[in-house]
Amino acid sequence: MPKISFYSKIFLFTILLVFTVFSGQKLINHTTNYFGPNANPVPDFTDATIPKFTEFSVYGDYYFGKGDETVNPYLKAEIPLISEKISVKVWAVPFEYYNVTDAVKERRGMQKNSGFASGDIYFQTRISIFKNQEKNTNLILNATLKTASGSDFNNRRFFNTAGYYFDTEFGKSFILKNSFLNEIRLVADAGFYSWDVQTPNLNVQDDAVMYGLKLILKKNNFSWENTFSGYSGWIKRVPDYGDQPIVFASKLNLKNKKNTYFIQYQNGIRYFPFNQIRIGATFPLESLTPDFFK
């Protein structure tokens, strides 16, 4: 039997030690199936238009179902740098209050059942690539950065990693002349989403294809939006890893002379174990709209 050299023994011992240390560490699943509802949700997309004036939106969210209740405000601002052509958008969950069951706490590896956490900040640039008023079509390109500013990673509320996505919105309206509807608008969204996934001794990226379809029915000051959207990642380390969430949202909007008020219900179809009720309002702020061509 051949003898093993001293250096070979040292090398084998080092490999065994590394394996022993890291095999005892539990891998964290950076997905919507193992975190709170605001950690890495399916991204929203618009009606494929850029506003004329600065808009400030205030939402209130209530998530429920499958052992996790979460309540949070949600703030968003969009500032047109060039009216209806180029804008920047910022949004965040300033804080959330959560309460989970013992089963959810154990499954996610949380340290406590309830508490407060602050959310990530998102920055987005939007560019109108194509606009045809006669054919009622728009094409918008979005570039978005997700920061790692959220807190309470140990209780699986927000990731401790950053991400980004690029997506394109295409919208087309059909104007109707009848007493039932004024307009039907169809919007399609497609893009690429990527976020960091921390594992012992290794950082990798989870890359996903984004997609979405939206149907908007308009009558005078009312509009009704129905949206089917999701993204599909590549990691499959456990059968229910969950980086392929799908959601459906139905939203009713009421617009007065200036402001828009809405209520929305969202259902988690796959790997998003939450239902959502959202109420909110959007306020146009003409006085805070930049004008670089005065």
PDB file of C-alpha atoms in Angstrom:
ATOM      1  CA  MET A   1       0.000   0.000   0.000  1.00  0.00           C
ATOM      2  CA  PRO A   2       1.582   3.329  -1.039  1.00  0.00           C
ATOM      3  CA  LYS A   3       2.339   5.833   1.719  1.00  0.00           C
ATOM      4  CA  ILE A   4       0.594   9.197   1.764  1.00  0.00           C
ATOM      5  CA  SER A   5       3.040  12.090   1.955  1.00  0.00           C
ATOM      6  CA  PHE A   6       2.936  14.655   4.748  1.00  0.00           C
ATOM      7  CA  TYR A   7       1.796  17.439   2.391  1.00  0.00           C
ATOM      8  CA  SER A   8      -0.960  15.230   0.993  1.00  0.00           C
ATOM      9  CA  LYS A   9      -2.203  14.595   4.528  1.00  0.00           C
ATOM     10  CA  ILE A  10      -2.256  18.356   5.209  1.00  0.00           C
ATOM     11  CA  PHE A  11      -4.205  18.987   1.994  1.00  0.00           C
ATOM     12  CA  LEU A  12      -6.760  16.244   2.727  1.00  0.00           C
ATOM     13  CA  PHE A  13      -7.175  17.487   6.296  1.00  0.00           C
ATOM     14  CA  THR A  14      -7.812  21.050   5.062  1.00  0.00           C
ATOM     15  CA  ILE A  15     -10.461  19.875   2.575  1.00  0.00           C
ATOM     16  CA  LEU A  16     -12.161  17.802   5.295  1.00  0.00           C
ATOM     17  CA  LEU A  17     -12.120  20.751   7.720  1.00  0.00           C
ATOM     18  CA  VAL A  18     -13.646  23.142   5.173  1.00  0.00           C
ATOM     19  CA  PHE A  19     -16.336  20.600   4.289  1.00  0.00           C
ATOM     20  CA  THR A  20     -17.130  19.998   7.953  1.00  0.00           C
ATOM     21  CA  VAL A  21     -17.417  23.696   8.769  1.00  0.00           C
ATOM     22  CA  PHE A  22     -19.593  24.675   5.815  1.00  0.00           C
ATOM     23  CA  SER A  23     -21.729  21.548   5.684  1.00  0.00           C
ATOM     24  CA  GLY A  24     -23.057  22.508   9.102  1.00  0.00           C
ATOM     25  CA  GLN A  25     -24.212  25.897   7.863  1.00  0.00           C
ATOM     26  CA  LYS A  26     -27.756  26.139   6.605  1.00  0.00           C
ATOM     27  CA  LEU A  27     -28.093  27.667   3.160  1.00  0.00           C
ATOM     28  CA  ILE A  28     -30.405  30.675   3.011  1.00  0.00           C
ATOM     29  CA  ASN A  29     -32.956  30.603   0.209  1.00  0.00           C
ATOM     30  CA  HIS A  30     -33.081  34.147  -1.173  1.00  0.00           C
ATOM     31  CA  THR A  31     -36.599  33.893  -2.584  1.00  0.00           C
ATOM     32  CA  THR A  32     -40.139  35.112  -1.969  1.00  0.00           C
ATOM     33  CA  ASN A  33     -40.990  31.616  -0.719  1.00  0.00           C
ATOM     34  CA  TYR A  34     -38.666  31.928   2.303  1.00  0.00           C
ATOM     35  CA  PHE A  35     -38.776  35.674   3.079  1.00  0.00           C
ATOM     36  CA  GLY A  36     -41.328  38.376   3.812  1.00  0.00           C
ATOM     37  CA  PRO A  37     -43.531  39.785   1.029  1.00  0.00           C
ATOM     38  CA  ASN A  38     -41.435  42.922   0.526  1.00  0.00           C
ATOM     39  CA  ALA A  39     -38.057  41.187   0.207  1.00  0.00           C
ATOM     40  CA  ASN A  40     -37.972  40.501  -3.539  1.00  0.00           C
ATOM     41  CA  PRO A  41     -41.510  40.898  -4.884  1.00  0.00           C
ATOM     42  CA  VAL A  42     -42.539  40.574  -8.511  1.00  0.00           C
ATOM     43  CA  PRO A  43     -41.797  44.073  -9.904  1.00  0.00           C
ATOM     44  CA  ASP A  44     -44.699  46.339 -10.772  1.00  0.00           C
ATOM     45  CA  PHE A  45     -44.957  47.793 -14.247  1.00  0.00           C
ATOM     46  CA  THR A  46     -46.994  50.752 -15.480  1.00  0.00           C
ATOM     47  CA  ASP A  47     -49.379  51.436 -18.344  1.00  0.00           C
ATOM     48  CA  ALA A  48     -46.294  52.098 -20.522  1.00  0.00           C
ATOM     49  CA  THR A  49     -46.415  55.872 -20.192  1.00  0.00           C
ATOM     50  CA  ILE A  50     -44.231  58.496 -18.520  1.00  0.00           C
ATOM     51  CA  PRO A  51     -46.104  61.261 -16.674  1.00  0.00           C
ATOM     52  CA  LYS A  52     -46.095  64.897 -17.683  1.00  0.00           C
ATOM     53  CA  PHE A  53     -45.605  66.155 -14.132  1.00  0.00           C
ATOM     54  CA  THR A  54     -43.871  64.862 -11.011  1.00  0.00           C
ATOM     55  CA  GLU A  55     -46.014  62.303  -9.203  1.00  0.00           C
ATOM     56  CA  PHE A  56     -45.929  61.301  -5.541  1.00  0.00           C
ATOM     57  CA  SER A  57     -47.740  58.130  -4.458  1.00  0.00           C
ATOM     58  CA  VAL A  58     -48.641  56.903  -0.971  1.00  0.00           C
ATOM     59  CA  TYR A  59     -49.825  53.299  -0.437  1.00  0.00           C
ATOM     60  CA  GLY A  60     -50.890  51.200   2.499  1.00  0.00           C
ATOM     61  CA  ASP A  61     -50.358  47.417   2.227  1.00  0.00           C
ATOM     62  CA  TYR A  62     -51.764  44.503   4.172  1.00  0.00           C
ATOM     63  CA  TYR A  63     -50.354  41.041   3.375  1.00  0.00           C
ATOM     64  CA  PHE A  64     -51.971  37.930   4.786  1.00  0.00           C
ATOM     65  CA  GLY A  65     -52.217  34.199   4.294  1.00  0.00           C
ATOM     66  CA  LYS A  66     -50.165  31.096   5.022  1.00  0.00           C
ATOM     67  CA  GLY A  67     -48.837  32.170   8.405  1.00  0.00           C
ATOM     68  CA  ASP A  68     -47.416  35.635   7.676  1.00  0.00           C
ATOM     69  CA  GLU A  69     -49.225  38.915   8.352  1.00  0.00           C
ATOM     70  CA  THR A  70     -47.425  42.089   7.264  1.00  0.00           C
ATOM     71  CA  VAL A  71     -48.540  45.731   7.340  1.00  0.00           C
ATOM     72  CA  ASN A  72     -46.539  48.555   5.770  1.00  0.00           C
ATOM     73  CA  PRO A  73     -46.653  51.963   4.095  1.00  0.00           C
ATOM     74  CA  TYR A  74     -45.164  52.273   0.609  1.00  0.00           C
ATOM     75  CA  LEU A  75     -43.847  55.523  -0.906  1.00  0.00           C
ATOM     76  CA  LYS A  76     -43.060  56.257  -4.544  1.00  0.00           C
ATOM     77  CA  ALA A  77     -41.994  59.361  -6.488  1.00  0.00           C
ATOM     78  CA  GLU A  78     -41.531  59.756 -10.248  1.00  0.00           C
ATOM     79  CA  ILE A  79     -39.844  62.894 -11.612  1.00  0.00           C
ATOM     80  CA  PRO A  80     -39.935  63.590 -15.366  1.00  0.00           C
ATOM     81  CA  LEU A  81     -36.607  65.066 -16.469  1.00  0.00           C
ATOM     82  CA  ILE A  82     -38.109  65.542 -19.914  1.00  0.00           C
ATOM     83  CA  SER A  83     -41.903  65.542 -19.825  1.00  0.00           C
ATOM     84  CA  GLU A  84     -43.382  62.215 -21.014  1.00  0.00           C
ATOM     85  CA  LYS A  85     -39.976  61.107 -22.368  1.00  0.00           C
ATOM     86  CA  ILE A  86     -37.411  60.556 -19.577  1.00  0.00           C
ATOM     87  CA  SER A  87     -37.995  60.181 -15.837  1.00  0.00           C
ATOM     88  CA  VAL A  88     -36.400  58.929 -12.648  1.00  0.00           C
ATOM     89  CA  LYS A  89     -38.359  56.976 -10.068  1.00  0.00           C
ATOM     90  CA  VAL A  90     -37.630  56.154  -6.426  1.00  0.00           C
ATOM     91  CA  TRP A  91     -39.677  53.917  -4.118  1.00  0.00           C
ATOM     92  CA  ALA A  92     -39.334  52.132  -0.792  1.00  0.00           C
ATOM     93  CA  VAL A  93     -41.087  50.495   2.127  1.00  0.00           C
ATOM     94  CA  PRO A  94     -40.055  52.802   5.016  1.00  0.00           C
ATOM     95  CA  PHE A  95     -40.964  50.153   7.582  1.00  0.00           C
ATOM     96  CA  GLU A  96     -43.128  47.091   8.060  1.00  0.00           C
ATOM     97  CA  TYR A  97     -44.653  45.274  11.010  1.00  0.00           C
ATOM     98  CA  TYR A  98     -44.799  41.484  10.729  1.00  0.00           C
ATOM     99  CA  ASN A  99     -46.250  38.602  12.728  1.00  0.00           C
ATOM    100  CA  VAL A 100     -45.679  34.972  11.717  1.00  0.00           C
ATOM    101  CA  THR A 101     -46.703  31.591  13.065  1.00  0.00           C
ATOM    102  CA  ASP A 102     -44.288  29.189  14.748  1.00  0.00           C
ATOM    103  CA  ALA A 103     -44.344  26.966  11.656  1.00  0.00           C
ATOM    104  CA  VAL A 104     -43.262  29.835   9.386  1.00  0.00           C
ATOM    105  CA  LYS A 105     -40.611  30.926  11.877  1.00  0.00           C
ATOM    106  CA  GLU A 106     -39.097  27.433  11.953  1.00  0.00           C
ATOM    107  CA  ARG A 107     -39.268  26.936   8.177  1.00  0.00           C
ATOM    108  CA  ARG A 108     -37.477  30.214   7.423  1.00  0.00           C
ATOM    109  CA  GLY A 109     -35.007  29.951  10.311  1.00  0.00           C
ATOM    110  CA  MET A 110     -36.202  33.179  11.959  1.00  0.00           C
ATOM    111  CA  GLN A 111     -35.205  34.303  15.440  1.00  0.00           C
ATOM    112  CA  LYS A 112     -38.565  35.755  16.500  1.00  0.00           C
ATOM    113  CA  ASN A 113     -42.211  35.740  15.488  1.00  0.00           C
ATOM    114  CA  SER A 114     -42.921  39.466  15.232  1.00  0.00           C
ATOM    115  CA  GLY A 115     -41.283  42.846  14.988  1.00  0.00           C
ATOM    116  CA  PHE A 116     -40.444  45.820  12.768  1.00  0.00           C
ATOM    117  CA  ALA A 117     -38.101  46.065   9.789  1.00  0.00           C
ATOM    118  CA  SER A 118     -37.150  48.759   7.275  1.00  0.00           C
ATOM    119  CA  GLY A 119     -37.169  48.097   3.557  1.00  0.00           C
ATOM    120  CA  ASP A 120     -34.955  48.371   0.487  1.00  0.00           C
ATOM    121  CA  ILE A 121     -34.777  51.485  -1.692  1.00  0.00           C
ATOM    122  CA  TYR A 122     -35.213  51.179  -5.453  1.00  0.00           C
ATOM    123  CA  PHE A 123     -33.913  53.627  -8.080  1.00  0.00           C
ATOM    124  CA  GLN A 124     -35.185  53.517 -11.661  1.00  0.00           C
ATOM    125  CA  THR A 125     -34.515  55.380 -14.898  1.00  0.00           C
ATOM    126  CA  ARG A 126     -37.273  55.334 -17.544  1.00  0.00           C
ATOM    127  CA  ILE A 127     -36.836  56.265 -21.203  1.00  0.00           C
ATOM    128  CA  SER A 128     -39.522  56.512 -23.856  1.00  0.00           C
ATOM    129  CA  ILE A 129     -38.135  54.683 -26.895  1.00  0.00           C
ATOM    130  CA  PHE A 130     -41.202  55.052 -29.103  1.00  0.00           C
ATOM    131  CA  LYS A 131     -44.483  56.966 -28.923  1.00  0.00           C
ATOM    132  CA  ASN A 132     -47.173  57.169 -31.575  1.00  0.00           C
ATOM    133  CA  GLN A 133     -50.249  59.129 -30.574  1.00  0.00           C
ATOM    134  CA  GLU A 134     -52.191  58.253 -33.727  1.00  0.00           C
ATOM    135  CA  LYS A 135     -51.795  54.497 -33.130  1.00  0.00           C
ATOM    136  CA  ASN A 136     -51.909  54.867 -29.313  1.00  0.00           C
ATOM    137  CA  THR A 137     -48.691  52.894 -28.829  1.00  0.00           C
ATOM    138  CA  ASN A 138     -45.778  53.376 -26.428  1.00  0.00           C
ATOM    139  CA  LEU A 139     -42.480  51.615 -25.791  1.00  0.00           C
ATOM    140  CA  ILE A 140     -40.666  52.318 -22.489  1.00  0.00           C
ATOM    141  CA  LEU A 141     -37.238  51.060 -21.345  1.00  0.00           C
ATOM    142  CA  ASN A 142     -36.624  50.783 -17.577  1.00  0.00           C
ATOM    143  CA  ALA A 143     -33.325  50.302 -15.730  1.00  0.00           C
ATOM    144  CA  THR A 144     -33.694  49.614 -11.995  1.00  0.00           C
ATOM    145  CA  LEU A 145     -31.303  49.209  -9.049  1.00  0.00           C
ATOM    146  CA  LYS A 146     -32.405  47.432  -5.872  1.00  0.00           C
ATOM    147  CA  THR A 147     -30.248  48.395  -2.886  1.00  0.00           C
ATOM    148  CA  ALA A 148     -29.358  46.202   0.072  1.00  0.00           C
ATOM    149  CA  SER A 149     -30.623  48.775   2.573  1.00  0.00           C
ATOM    150  CA  GLY A 150     -33.351  46.595   4.118  1.00  0.00           C
ATOM    151  CA  SER A 151     -33.002  45.390   7.698  1.00  0.00           C
ATOM    152  CA  ASP A 152     -33.735  42.265   9.754  1.00  0.00           C
ATOM    153  CA  PHE A 153     -32.130  39.687   7.485  1.00  0.00           C
ATOM    154  CA  ASN A 154     -31.886  37.296  10.455  1.00  0.00           C
ATOM    155  CA  ASN A 155     -35.691  37.250  10.583  1.00  0.00           C
ATOM    156  CA  ARG A 156     -35.938  36.811   6.804  1.00  0.00           C
ATOM    157  CA  ARG A 157     -37.633  40.135   6.131  1.00  0.00           C
ATOM    158  CA  PHE A 158     -35.236  41.594   3.530  1.00  0.00           C
ATOM    159  CA  PHE A 159     -32.214  40.265   1.639  1.00  0.00           C
ATOM    160  CA  ASN A 160     -28.741  41.436   2.655  1.00  0.00           C
ATOM    161  CA  THR A 161     -27.795  41.620  -1.028  1.00  0.00           C
ATOM    162  CA  ALA A 162     -28.438  44.024  -3.915  1.00  0.00           C
ATOM    163  CA  GLY A 163     -30.014  43.415  -7.316  1.00  0.00           C
ATOM    164  CA  TYR A 164     -30.995  45.048 -10.580  1.00  0.00           C
ATOM    165  CA  TYR A 165     -33.329  44.575 -13.516  1.00  0.00           C
ATOM    166  CA  PHE A 166     -33.929  45.848 -17.030  1.00  0.00           C
ATOM    167  CA  ASP A 167     -37.346  45.626 -18.605  1.00  0.00           C
ATOM    168  CA  THR A 168     -39.353  46.970 -21.535  1.00  0.00           C
ATOM    169  CA  GLU A 169     -43.020  47.987 -21.418  1.00  0.00           C
ATOM    170  CA  PHE A 170     -45.091  48.010 -24.599  1.00  0.00           C
ATOM    171  CA  GLY A 171     -48.587  49.486 -24.511  1.00  0.00           C
ATOM    172  CA  LYS A 172     -51.345  49.942 -27.072  1.00  0.00           C
ATOM    173  CA  SER A 173     -54.794  51.485 -26.644  1.00  0.00           C
ATOM    174  CA  PHE A 174     -58.010  50.865 -28.533  1.00  0.00           C
ATOM    175  CA  ILE A 175     -60.416  53.808 -28.417  1.00  0.00           C
ATOM    176  CA  LEU A 176     -64.086  52.822 -28.345  1.00  0.00           C
ATOM    177  CA  LYS A 177     -67.155  54.879 -29.148  1.00  0.00           C
ATOM    178  CA  ASN A 178     -69.870  53.272 -27.100  1.00  0.00           C
ATOM    179  CA  SER A 179     -71.676  53.841 -23.829  1.00  0.00           C
ATOM    180  CA  PHE A 180     -69.983  50.990 -21.975  1.00  0.00           C
ATOM    181  CA  LEU A 181     -66.229  51.641 -22.407  1.00  0.00           C
ATOM    182  CA  ASN A 182     -64.079  54.520 -23.640  1.00  0.00           C
ATOM    183  CA  GLU A 183     -60.772  52.686 -23.992  1.00  0.00           C
ATOM    184  CA  ILE A 184     -59.126  49.278 -23.771  1.00  0.00           C
ATOM    185  CA  ARG A 185     -55.365  49.309 -23.197  1.00  0.00           C
ATOM    186  CA  LEU A 186     -53.060  46.295 -23.413  1.00  0.00           C
ATOM    187  CA  VAL A 187     -49.579  46.348 -21.894  1.00  0.00           C
ATOM    188  CA  ALA A 188     -46.836  43.713 -22.106  1.00  0.00           C
ATOM    189  CA  ASP A 189     -43.667  43.707 -20.010  1.00  0.00           C
ATOM    190  CA  ALA A 190     -40.486  41.644 -20.483  1.00  0.00           C
ATOM    191  CA  GLY A 191     -37.027  41.894 -18.961  1.00  0.00           C
ATOM    192  CA  PHE A 192     -34.072  40.453 -17.056  1.00  0.00           C
ATOM    193  CA  TYR A 193     -33.786  40.403 -13.241  1.00  0.00           C
ATOM    194  CA  SER A 194     -30.657  39.535 -11.247  1.00  0.00           C
ATOM    195  CA  TRP A 195     -29.822  39.549  -7.525  1.00  0.00           C
ATOM    196  CA  ASP A 196     -26.967  38.306  -5.364  1.00  0.00           C
ATOM    197  CA  VAL A 197     -27.395  35.079  -3.395  1.00  0.00           C
ATOM    198  CA  GLN A 198     -25.004  34.576  -0.493  1.00  0.00           C
ATOM    199  CA  THR A 199     -23.899  31.020   0.221  1.00  0.00           C
ATOM    200  CA  PRO A 200     -21.062  29.803   2.488  1.00  0.00           C
ATOM    201  CA  ASN A 201     -17.706  30.697   0.918  1.00  0.00           C
ATOM    202  CA  LEU A 202     -19.384  31.698  -2.362  1.00  0.00           C
ATOM    203  CA  ASN A 203     -21.464  34.521  -3.834  1.00  0.00           C
ATOM    204  CA  VAL A 204     -23.523  33.766  -6.916  1.00  0.00           C
ATOM    205  CA  GLN A 205     -26.195  35.588  -8.899  1.00  0.00           C
ATOM    206  CA  ASP A 206     -29.702  34.328  -9.432  1.00  0.00           C
ATOM    207  CA  ASP A 207     -30.750  35.450 -12.921  1.00  0.00           C
ATOM    208  CA  ALA A 208     -34.404  35.510 -13.927  1.00  0.00           C
ATOM    209  CA  VAL A 209     -36.588  36.285 -16.902  1.00  0.00           C
ATOM    210  CA  MET A 210     -39.311  38.850 -16.079  1.00  0.00           C
ATOM    211  CA  TYR A 211     -42.693  38.895 -17.777  1.00  0.00           C
ATOM    212  CA  GLY A 212     -46.130  40.433 -17.412  1.00  0.00           C
ATOM    213  CA  LEU A 213     -49.426  41.228 -19.131  1.00  0.00           C
ATOM    214  CA  LYS A 214     -51.870  43.974 -18.181  1.00  0.00           C
ATOM    215  CA  LEU A 215     -55.428  44.683 -19.343  1.00  0.00           C
ATOM    216  CA  ILE A 216     -56.864  48.140 -18.578  1.00  0.00           C
ATOM    217  CA  LEU A 217     -60.537  49.024 -19.114  1.00  0.00           C
ATOM    218  CA  LYS A 218     -61.418  52.735 -18.950  1.00  0.00           C
ATOM    219  CA  LYS A 219     -64.721  54.547 -18.601  1.00  0.00           C
ATOM    220  CA  ASN A 220     -64.682  58.281 -17.897  1.00  0.00           C
ATOM    221  CA  ASN A 221     -62.863  58.741 -14.555  1.00  0.00           C
ATOM    222  CA  PHE A 222     -62.749  55.031 -13.727  1.00  0.00           C
ATOM    223  CA  SER A 223     -60.254  52.410 -14.837  1.00  0.00           C
ATOM    224  CA  TRP A 224     -59.884  48.733 -13.975  1.00  0.00           C
ATOM    225  CA  GLU A 225     -56.477  47.064 -14.263  1.00  0.00           C
ATOM    226  CA  ASN A 226     -55.849  43.322 -14.267  1.00  0.00           C
ATOM    227  CA  THR A 227     -52.212  42.220 -14.211  1.00  0.00           C
ATOM    228  CA  PHE A 228     -50.572  38.797 -14.498  1.00  0.00           C
ATOM    229  CA  SER A 229     -46.819  38.897 -13.857  1.00  0.00           C
ATOM    230  CA  GLY A 230     -43.832  36.972 -12.540  1.00  0.00           C
ATOM    231  CA  TYR A 231     -40.190  36.067 -12.962  1.00  0.00           C
ATOM    232  CA  SER A 232     -38.356  32.776 -13.379  1.00  0.00           C
ATOM    233  CA  GLY A 233     -34.877  32.138 -11.916  1.00  0.00           C
ATOM    234  CA  TRP A 234     -32.485  29.243 -12.403  1.00  0.00           C
ATOM    235  CA  ILE A 235     -31.570  27.995  -8.894  1.00  0.00           C
ATOM    236  CA  LYS A 236     -33.162  24.681  -7.873  1.00  0.00           C
ATOM    237  CA  ARG A 237     -31.272  23.627  -4.721  1.00  0.00           C
ATOM    238  CA  VAL A 238     -34.505  22.417  -3.056  1.00  0.00           C
ATOM    239  CA  PRO A 239     -37.816  21.415  -4.710  1.00  0.00           C
ATOM    240  CA  ASP A 240     -39.692  24.466  -3.333  1.00  0.00           C
ATOM    241  CA  TYR A 241     -36.802  26.948  -3.619  1.00  0.00           C
ATOM    242  CA  GLY A 242     -39.239  29.474  -5.044  1.00  0.00           C
ATOM    243  CA  ASP A 243     -37.393  31.863  -7.372  1.00  0.00           C
ATOM    244  CA  GLN A 244     -40.258  31.560  -9.877  1.00  0.00           C
ATOM    245  CA  PRO A 245     -43.097  33.576  -8.278  1.00  0.00           C
ATOM    246  CA  ILE A 246     -46.294  34.425 -10.145  1.00  0.00           C
ATOM    247  CA  VAL A 247     -48.946  36.923  -8.977  1.00  0.00           C
ATOM    248  CA  PHE A 248     -52.272  38.253 -10.218  1.00  0.00           C
ATOM    249  CA  ALA A 249     -53.483  41.737  -9.265  1.00  0.00           C
ATOM    250  CA  SER A 250     -56.798  43.493  -9.842  1.00  0.00           C
ATOM    251  CA  LYS A 251     -56.858  47.262  -9.297  1.00  0.00           C
ATOM    252  CA  LEU A 252     -59.685  49.807  -9.424  1.00  0.00           C
ATOM    253  CA  ASN A 253     -58.727  53.464 -10.029  1.00  0.00           C
ATOM    254  CA  LEU A 254     -60.763  56.651  -9.577  1.00  0.00           C
ATOM    255  CA  LYS A 255     -59.340  59.867 -11.003  1.00  0.00           C
ATOM    256  CA  ASN A 256     -60.697  63.279 -10.132  1.00  0.00           C
ATOM    257  CA  LYS A 257     -59.503  66.582 -11.598  1.00  0.00           C
ATOM    258  CA  LYS A 258     -55.945  66.043 -10.289  1.00  0.00           C
ATOM    259  CA  ASN A 259     -55.440  63.041  -8.040  1.00  0.00           C
ATOM    260  CA  THR A 260     -55.919  59.309  -8.536  1.00  0.00           C
ATOM    261  CA  TYR A 261     -57.222  57.010  -5.775  1.00  0.00           C
ATOM    262  CA  PHE A 262     -57.193  53.224  -5.952  1.00  0.00           C
ATOM    263  CA  ILE A 263     -57.734  49.913  -4.214  1.00  0.00           C
ATOM    264  CA  GLN A 264     -56.025  46.674  -5.260  1.00  0.00           C
ATOM    265  CA  TYR A 265     -56.210  42.993  -4.439  1.00  0.00           C
ATOM    266  CA  GLN A 266     -53.260  40.744  -5.291  1.00  0.00           C
ATOM    267  CA  ASN A 267     -53.153  36.967  -5.131  1.00  0.00           C
ATOM    268  CA  GLY A 268     -49.973  34.909  -4.949  1.00  0.00           C
ATOM    269  CA  ILE A 269     -50.444  32.190  -7.543  1.00  0.00           C
ATOM    270  CA  ARG A 270     -47.088  30.415  -7.155  1.00  0.00           C
ATOM    271  CA  TYR A 271     -44.115  30.765  -4.757  1.00  0.00           C
ATOM    272  CA  PHE A 272     -45.510  34.006  -3.342  1.00  0.00           C
ATOM    273  CA  PRO A 273     -47.371  32.764  -0.251  1.00  0.00           C
ATOM    274  CA  PHE A 274     -49.227  36.011   0.417  1.00  0.00           C
ATOM    275  CA  ASN A 275     -52.423  37.779  -0.524  1.00  0.00           C
ATOM    276  CA  GLN A 276     -52.395  41.563  -0.556  1.00  0.00           C
ATOM    277  CA  ILE A 277     -54.855  44.407  -0.091  1.00  0.00           C
ATOM    278  CA  ARG A 278     -53.430  47.775  -1.148  1.00  0.00           C
ATOM    279  CA  ILE A 279     -55.042  51.205  -0.975  1.00  0.00           C
ATOM    280  CA  GLY A 280     -53.388  54.411  -2.086  1.00  0.00           C
ATOM    281  CA  ALA A 281     -53.360  57.701  -3.923  1.00  0.00           C
ATOM    282  CA  THR A 282     -51.182  59.433  -6.518  1.00  0.00           C
ATOM    283  CA  PHE A 283     -50.711  63.201  -6.477  1.00  0.00           C
ATOM    284  CA  PRO A 284     -49.319  65.171  -9.465  1.00  0.00           C
ATOM    285  CA  LEU A 285     -46.981  67.971  -8.340  1.00  0.00           C
ATOM    286  CA  GLU A 286     -46.614  70.405 -11.211  1.00  0.00           C
ATOM    287  CA  SER A 287     -44.617  72.897  -9.103  1.00  0.00           C
ATOM    288  CA  LEU A 288     -41.954  70.229  -8.402  1.00  0.00           C
ATOM    289  CA  THR A 289     -41.524  69.236 -12.046  1.00  0.00           C
ATOM    290  CA  PRO A 290     -38.117  70.217 -13.491  1.00  0.00           C
ATOM    291  CA  ASP A 291     -38.070  72.371 -16.617  1.00  0.00           C
ATOM    292  CA  PHE A 292     -34.630  72.369 -18.237  1.00  0.00           C
ATOM    293  CA  PHE A 293     -35.756  74.219 -21.356  1.00  0.00           C
ATOM    294  CA  LYS A 294     -36.910  77.522 -19.896  1.00  0.00           C
TER     295      LYS A 294
END
